[in-house]
Amino acid sequence: MSKAKVVVVGSLNMDMVSHSLRLPAPGETLVGHDFVMAPGGKGGNQAVAAARLGASVAFVSRVGTRQHGEALLQALRDEGIDTSGSTVDPQALPGIAVIMVASEGGENSIVYVPGSNADLSPADVQASRALLQAAKVVVAQLEVPMPAIAEAFAIARAAGVTTVLNAAPALQVSDELLAVSDWLVVNETEAGQMSGEAEPLAAAHALLKRGPRQVLVTLGAQGALLVTGEGVQTASAATVKAVDTVGAGDTFVGGLATGLAEGMTAIEAVRLGQAAAAIAVSRSGVQSAMPRRAELS
Ligand code: ADP
């Protein structure tokens, strides 16, 4: 059987994380005790999650290589991800997140510079038309401009390819984009902010009315709600000892896309995403915590 094809249209960031006892006050210099530089970005994370779970993944993005961009692309290639659909821009910076973490109390401060993620254009996406048309599932998040996502989903829809919009971070999305999204995936906070409804089920129903074929709301350790025109299904999360829940949603979306690309039913694909996310939250790190398919029983 040839591998299930997933195309991710999204962001790549380099996360630069320093650890000190507390966060510095403005103007203060503190001595830290650890530093980690790791590839991230919701797009890259979801692509890696899907690749580890056995999908054949291609990544469509715009990557500045003035600093760190080449390392970001290489990290994807090391996971077997096809980066031929990524436009390289030697003049631009890639996305960079400068993160300070306080080891006492776990508070953090983050400066995020979107860099080349903000430059992904409909023309860049057009250049990957053939990749998109050959996919089973196309996935996007909101760390790249919406016109580029709309272009990707229009190409995918015309070719009968399933589209998955992970509306994260929480931004307002047009009804036109929702109407070409087979799946809208949001966490509880995003569902509330997008719909103005505090309660997840009411939020999901309100969002469903705006055009997607199905709405999936993730509820952390409480699992997920799948709402379609036919009704509501709940999927409880596995009970695990959560060590680091950062990236749970990205692992979930990568698993969902893999399951859908393999031809699973909606709820089976949701369960694959949940099984992968449950393992990821039981380990520290984001991409480094994402499981391989063989680890899922
Ligand atoms: P996000 O990272 O976007 O906030 P969630 O926290 O809702 O997303 O997590 C996404 C999915 O990951 C959940 O639906 C659940 O299946 C799984 N998950 C998250 N946290 C836990 C946890 N503590 N225990 C088990 N599964 C979890």
Tab-separated table of C-alpha atoms and ligand atoms in Angstrom:
chain	number	residue	atom	x	y	z
A	1	MET	CA	0.000	0.000	0.000
A	2	SER	CA	1.421	3.409	-0.868
A	3	LYS	CA	1.606	5.803	2.071
A	4	ALA	CA	-1.277	8.191	2.840
A	5	LYS	CA	-0.469	11.612	1.420
A	6	VAL	CA	-0.776	14.688	3.643
A	7	VAL	CA	0.215	18.220	2.615
A	8	VAL	CA	0.715	20.762	5.397
A	9	VAL	CA	0.550	24.456	4.476
A	10	GLY	CA	2.009	26.356	7.394
A	11	SER	CA	4.623	27.960	9.560
A	12	LEU	CA	8.119	27.016	10.621
A	13	ASN	CA	9.752	28.640	13.627
A	14	MET	CA	12.971	28.300	15.500
A	15	ASP	CA	12.216	28.300	19.227
A	16	MET	CA	15.040	29.702	21.366
A	17	VAL	CA	14.367	28.883	24.975
A	18	SER	CA	16.397	30.146	27.924
A	19	HIS	CA	15.870	28.920	31.479
A	20	SER	CA	16.616	31.091	34.498
A	21	LEU	CA	15.363	30.960	38.091
A	22	ARG	CA	12.971	33.840	37.471
A	23	LEU	CA	12.127	36.173	34.586
A	24	PRO	CA	14.283	39.317	34.294
A	25	ALA	CA	12.796	42.726	35.074
A	26	PRO	CA	13.017	45.329	32.253
A	27	GLY	CA	16.654	46.374	31.852
A	28	GLU	CA	17.946	43.554	34.057
A	29	THR	CA	20.518	40.928	33.004
A	30	LEU	CA	20.125	37.541	34.646
A	31	VAL	CA	22.417	34.533	34.483
A	32	GLY	CA	20.519	31.556	33.134
A	33	HIS	CA	21.288	27.874	33.579
A	34	ASP	CA	20.042	26.266	30.359
A	35	PHE	CA	19.316	27.024	26.713
A	36	VAL	CA	17.601	24.955	24.037
A	37	MET	CA	17.065	25.757	20.367
A	38	ALA	CA	14.407	23.562	18.745
A	39	PRO	CA	12.354	23.607	15.535
A	40	GLY	CA	8.698	24.486	16.015
A	41	GLY	CA	5.818	26.382	14.445
A	42	LYS	CA	2.372	24.829	14.237
A	43	GLY	CA	2.864	23.858	10.587
A	44	GLY	CA	6.194	22.145	11.175
A	45	ASN	CA	4.911	20.440	14.316
A	46	GLN	CA	1.858	19.004	12.564
A	47	ALA	CA	3.953	17.851	9.597
A	48	VAL	CA	6.359	16.031	11.932
A	49	ALA	CA	3.472	14.459	13.882
A	50	ALA	CA	1.952	13.077	10.660
A	51	ALA	CA	5.292	11.839	9.305
A	52	ARG	CA	6.084	9.967	12.558
A	53	LEU	CA	2.675	8.299	12.340
A	54	GLY	CA	3.479	6.967	8.870
A	55	ALA	CA	1.997	9.525	6.467
A	56	SER	CA	3.863	10.673	3.379
A	57	VAL	CA	4.076	14.402	4.112
A	58	ALA	CA	4.877	17.422	1.946
A	59	PHE	CA	5.321	20.883	3.424
A	60	VAL	CA	4.278	24.105	1.680
A	61	SER	CA	5.711	27.243	3.262
A	62	ARG	CA	7.996	30.224	2.803
A	63	VAL	CA	11.268	29.963	4.661
A	64	GLY	CA	13.750	32.776	5.199
A	65	THR	CA	17.273	31.405	5.298
A	66	ARG	CA	19.078	34.534	6.545
A	67	GLN	CA	19.265	32.788	9.939
A	68	HIS	CA	18.325	29.210	10.941
A	69	GLY	CA	15.971	28.621	7.995
A	70	GLU	CA	18.177	25.976	6.401
A	71	ALA	CA	18.322	24.093	9.723
A	72	LEU	CA	14.509	24.225	9.928
A	73	LEU	CA	14.153	22.718	6.452
A	74	GLN	CA	16.792	20.077	7.174
A	75	ALA	CA	14.970	19.052	10.362
A	76	LEU	CA	11.861	18.372	8.255
A	77	ARG	CA	13.865	16.413	5.674
A	78	ASP	CA	15.374	14.346	8.487
A	79	GLU	CA	11.795	13.254	9.250
A	80	GLY	CA	11.311	12.206	5.615
A	81	ILE	CA	9.151	15.249	4.807
A	82	ASP	CA	9.184	16.582	1.219
A	83	THR	CA	10.155	20.274	1.332
A	84	SER	CA	10.118	20.836	-2.443
A	85	GLY	CA	6.951	22.944	-2.004
A	86	SER	CA	8.681	25.389	0.335
A	87	THR	CA	9.867	28.665	-1.195
A	88	VAL	CA	13.287	29.663	0.118
A	89	ASP	CA	13.943	33.394	0.639
A	90	PRO	CA	17.627	34.095	1.394
A	91	GLN	CA	16.890	37.752	2.300
A	92	ALA	CA	14.300	36.987	5.007
A	93	LEU	CA	14.351	35.709	8.564
A	94	PRO	CA	12.362	32.570	9.323
A	95	GLY	CA	9.851	32.642	12.150
A	96	ILE	CA	11.671	32.957	15.471
A	97	ALA	CA	10.279	32.657	18.994
A	98	VAL	CA	12.461	33.959	21.821
A	99	ILE	CA	11.164	32.292	24.960
A	100	MET	CA	12.272	32.906	28.540
A	101	VAL	CA	11.179	30.315	31.083
A	102	ALA	CA	11.391	30.747	34.857
A	103	SER	CA	12.388	27.444	36.445
A	104	GLU	CA	10.723	28.511	39.707
A	105	GLY	CA	6.987	28.668	38.989
A	106	GLY	CA	7.218	27.902	35.256
A	107	GLU	CA	6.140	31.390	34.099
A	108	ASN	CA	7.295	32.418	30.648
A	109	SER	CA	7.655	35.477	28.433
A	110	ILE	CA	7.698	35.123	24.661
A	111	VAL	CA	8.550	37.398	21.762
A	112	TYR	CA	7.451	35.899	18.456
A	113	VAL	CA	8.818	37.297	15.199
A	114	PRO	CA	6.793	35.769	12.307
A	115	GLY	CA	9.499	36.493	9.703
A	116	SER	CA	8.929	34.723	6.385
A	117	ASN	CA	5.798	32.938	7.664
A	118	ALA	CA	3.986	36.249	7.144
A	119	ASP	CA	5.124	36.382	3.493
A	120	LEU	CA	3.568	33.112	2.239
A	121	SER	CA	1.527	34.237	-0.769
A	122	PRO	CA	-1.172	32.695	-2.978
A	123	ALA	CA	1.480	32.606	-5.754
A	124	ASP	CA	3.804	30.517	-3.536
A	125	VAL	CA	0.924	28.101	-2.950
A	126	GLN	CA	0.071	28.021	-6.677
A	127	ALA	CA	3.628	26.847	-7.367
A	128	SER	CA	2.775	23.721	-5.317
A	129	ARG	CA	-0.499	23.072	-7.123
A	130	ALA	CA	0.528	19.555	-8.247
A	131	LEU	CA	1.508	18.534	-4.702
A	132	LEU	CA	-1.812	19.777	-3.336
A	133	GLN	CA	-3.834	18.018	-6.035
A	134	ALA	CA	-2.047	14.709	-5.373
A	135	ALA	CA	-2.772	14.835	-1.614
A	136	LYS	CA	-5.498	12.990	0.263
A	137	VAL	CA	-5.627	15.658	2.986
A	138	VAL	CA	-4.450	19.293	3.080
A	139	VAL	CA	-3.955	20.849	6.528
A	140	ALA	CA	-3.430	24.521	7.461
A	141	GLN	CA	-3.193	26.618	10.635
A	142	LEU	CA	-3.412	30.395	11.104
A	143	GLU	CA	0.291	31.233	11.488
A	144	VAL	CA	0.467	31.971	7.733
A	145	PRO	CA	-1.673	34.534	5.830
A	146	MET	CA	-5.276	33.545	5.154
A	147	PRO	CA	-5.172	34.343	1.393
A	148	ALA	CA	-2.501	31.633	1.020
A	149	ILE	CA	-4.651	29.150	2.958
A	150	ALA	CA	-7.694	30.049	0.865
A	151	GLU	CA	-5.696	29.398	-2.316
A	152	ALA	CA	-4.526	26.008	-1.027
A	153	PHE	CA	-8.039	24.971	-0.008
A	154	ALA	CA	-9.510	26.112	-3.330
A	155	ILE	CA	-6.993	23.950	-5.220
A	156	ALA	CA	-7.600	21.029	-2.849
A	157	ARG	CA	-11.384	21.272	-3.025
A	158	ALA	CA	-11.377	21.368	-6.834
A	159	ALA	CA	-9.319	18.150	-6.796
A	160	GLY	CA	-11.576	16.402	-4.247
A	161	VAL	CA	-8.921	16.574	-1.496
A	162	THR	CA	-10.081	16.793	2.155
A	163	THR	CA	-9.255	20.132	3.836
A	164	VAL	CA	-8.518	20.531	7.561
A	165	LEU	CA	-8.347	24.041	9.046
A	166	ASN	CA	-6.817	24.223	12.518
A	167	ALA	CA	-7.878	27.747	13.515
A	168	ALA	CA	-4.946	28.350	15.839
A	169	PRO	CA	-3.924	30.832	17.079
A	170	ALA	CA	-7.431	32.222	17.608
A	171	LEU	CA	-8.121	34.728	14.828
A	172	GLN	CA	-11.340	35.616	13.067
A	173	VAL	CA	-11.787	33.501	9.944
A	174	SER	CA	-14.025	34.447	7.007
A	175	ASP	CA	-17.124	32.390	6.228
A	176	GLU	CA	-15.656	31.888	2.730
A	177	LEU	CA	-12.664	30.040	4.192
A	178	LEU	CA	-14.856	28.027	6.572
A	179	ALA	CA	-17.065	27.031	3.644
A	180	VAL	CA	-14.117	25.322	1.910
A	181	SER	CA	-12.961	23.613	5.132
A	182	ASP	CA	-14.117	20.003	5.514
A	183	TRP	CA	-12.853	20.086	9.087
A	184	LEU	CA	-12.549	22.995	11.495
A	185	VAL	CA	-10.371	21.961	14.445
A	186	VAL	CA	-10.153	24.279	17.472
A	187	ASN	CA	-9.361	23.946	21.150
A	188	GLU	CA	-11.799	25.145	23.793
A	189	THR	CA	-10.322	28.657	24.002
A	190	GLU	CA	-10.245	29.127	20.232
A	191	ALA	CA	-13.823	27.815	19.922
A	192	GLY	CA	-14.971	30.364	22.500
A	193	GLN	CA	-13.126	33.271	20.923
A	194	MET	CA	-14.244	32.470	17.377
A	195	SER	CA	-17.898	31.946	18.255
A	196	GLY	CA	-18.488	34.175	21.288
A	197	GLU	CA	-20.045	31.139	23.001
A	198	ALA	CA	-18.420	30.110	26.279
A	199	GLU	CA	-19.725	26.554	26.285
A	200	PRO	CA	-17.875	24.181	23.855
A	201	LEU	CA	-20.954	22.408	22.469
A	202	ALA	CA	-22.774	25.695	21.812
A	203	ALA	CA	-19.574	27.080	20.268
A	204	ALA	CA	-19.245	24.054	17.984
A	205	HIS	CA	-22.852	24.382	16.784
A	206	ALA	CA	-22.397	28.103	16.125
A	207	LEU	CA	-19.207	27.438	14.148
A	208	LEU	CA	-20.810	24.581	12.177
A	209	LYS	CA	-23.487	27.009	10.946
A	210	ARG	CA	-20.729	29.108	9.358
A	211	GLY	CA	-19.851	26.482	6.752
A	212	PRO	CA	-17.381	23.743	7.693
A	213	ARG	CA	-18.623	20.161	7.178
A	214	GLN	CA	-17.589	19.203	10.703
A	215	VAL	CA	-16.268	20.926	13.792
A	216	LEU	CA	-13.902	19.236	16.203
A	217	VAL	CA	-13.310	20.904	19.561
A	218	THR	CA	-10.405	19.525	21.608
A	219	LEU	CA	-10.871	19.680	25.367
A	220	GLY	CA	-7.420	18.754	26.721
A	221	ALA	CA	-7.643	15.886	29.222
A	222	GLN	CA	-11.429	15.882	28.719
A	223	GLY	CA	-11.010	14.611	25.146
A	224	ALA	CA	-12.887	16.042	22.178
A	225	LEU	CA	-16.295	16.832	20.696
A	226	LEU	CA	-17.064	16.051	17.049
A	227	VAL	CA	-20.075	17.955	15.727
A	228	THR	CA	-21.533	17.401	12.252
A	229	GLY	CA	-24.911	17.942	10.606
A	230	GLU	CA	-25.798	14.389	11.728
A	231	GLY	CA	-25.109	14.933	15.418
A	232	VAL	CA	-22.540	15.015	18.188
A	233	GLN	CA	-19.945	12.407	19.108
A	234	THR	CA	-17.632	12.593	22.085
A	235	ALA	CA	-14.211	10.987	22.301
A	236	SER	CA	-12.671	10.769	25.748
A	237	ALA	CA	-8.914	11.138	26.149
A	238	ALA	CA	-6.740	8.343	27.494
A	239	THR	CA	-5.748	8.799	31.138
A	240	VAL	CA	-2.046	9.563	31.236
A	241	LYS	CA	0.294	11.411	33.570
A	242	ALA	CA	0.710	14.715	31.722
A	243	VAL	CA	4.288	16.005	31.861
A	244	ASP	CA	4.216	18.686	29.139
A	245	THR	CA	1.026	19.500	27.246
A	246	VAL	CA	2.611	22.056	24.894
A	247	GLY	CA	2.002	20.825	21.342
A	248	ALA	CA	-0.844	18.440	22.259
A	249	GLY	CA	-3.095	20.075	19.687
A	250	ASP	CA	-0.433	19.866	16.966
A	251	THR	CA	0.139	16.163	17.600
A	252	PHE	CA	-3.616	15.628	17.549
A	253	VAL	CA	-4.057	17.418	14.194
A	254	GLY	CA	-1.140	15.501	12.636
A	255	GLY	CA	-2.728	12.236	13.748
A	256	LEU	CA	-6.201	13.233	12.584
A	257	ALA	CA	-4.841	14.128	9.133
A	258	THR	CA	-2.937	10.838	8.917
A	259	GLY	CA	-6.029	8.823	9.814
A	260	LEU	CA	-8.201	10.690	7.311
A	261	ALA	CA	-5.583	10.243	4.581
A	262	GLU	CA	-5.561	6.499	5.311
A	263	GLY	CA	-9.322	6.396	4.724
A	264	MET	CA	-10.412	6.018	8.350
A	265	THR	CA	-13.873	7.194	9.415
A	266	ALA	CA	-14.039	10.593	11.148
A	267	ILE	CA	-14.202	9.179	14.660
A	268	GLU	CA	-11.434	6.626	13.993
A	269	ALA	CA	-9.168	9.413	12.747
A	270	VAL	CA	-10.011	11.486	15.849
A	271	ARG	CA	-9.023	8.504	18.019
A	272	LEU	CA	-5.695	8.139	16.190
A	273	GLY	CA	-4.965	11.816	16.863
A	274	GLN	CA	-5.924	11.423	20.512
A	275	ALA	CA	-3.790	8.318	21.010
A	276	ALA	CA	-0.764	10.131	19.571
A	277	ALA	CA	-1.442	13.278	21.661
A	278	ALA	CA	-1.813	11.236	24.871
A	279	ILE	CA	1.699	9.818	24.372
A	280	ALA	CA	3.111	13.242	23.457
A	281	VAL	CA	1.793	14.907	26.642
A	282	SER	CA	3.340	12.176	28.771
A	283	ARG	CA	6.836	13.273	27.648
A	284	SER	CA	8.628	16.615	27.707
A	285	GLY	CA	9.303	18.589	24.529
A	286	VAL	CA	7.129	19.230	21.500
A	287	GLN	CA	8.434	17.546	18.320
A	288	SER	CA	10.769	15.367	20.387
A	289	ALA	CA	7.740	13.998	22.294
A	290	MET	CA	5.726	12.989	19.223
A	291	PRO	CA	5.328	9.207	18.925
A	292	ARG	CA	5.987	6.878	16.015
A	293	ARG	CA	3.110	4.716	14.794
A	294	ALA	CA	4.575	1.541	16.311
A	295	GLU	CA	4.241	3.079	19.804
A	296	LEU	CA	0.436	3.284	19.475
A	297	SER	CA	-1.261	0.081	20.484
B	1	ADP	P1	-4.192	22.436	22.472
B	1	ADP	O1	-2.794	21.944	22.647
B	1	ADP	O2	-4.465	22.981	21.090
B	1	ADP	O3	-4.688	23.345	23.554
B	1	ADP	P2	-5.738	20.305	23.748
B	1	ADP	O4	-5.048	20.639	25.034
B	1	ADP	O5	-7.219	20.402	23.702
B	1	ADP	O6	-5.123	21.118	22.516
B	1	ADP	O7	-5.306	18.796	23.389
B	1	ADP	C1	-5.579	18.180	22.157
B	1	ADP	C2	-5.859	16.714	22.381
B	1	ADP	O8	-4.721	16.113	23.011
B	1	ADP	C3	-7.034	16.430	23.319
B	1	ADP	O9	-8.260	16.363	22.623
B	1	ADP	C4	-6.635	15.098	23.949
B	1	ADP	O10	-7.042	14.014	23.119
B	1	ADP	C5	-5.127	15.161	23.985
B	1	ADP	N1	-4.684	15.610	25.325
B	1	ADP	C6	-4.361	16.861	25.716
B	1	ADP	N2	-4.052	16.914	27.024
B	1	ADP	C7	-4.183	15.653	27.486
B	1	ADP	C8	-4.017	15.014	28.765
B	1	ADP	N3	-3.642	15.717	29.843
B	1	ADP	N4	-4.236	13.689	28.855
B	1	ADP	C9	-4.592	12.957	27.761
B	1	ADP	N5	-4.775	13.482	26.541
B	1	ADP	C10	-4.580	14.806	26.403
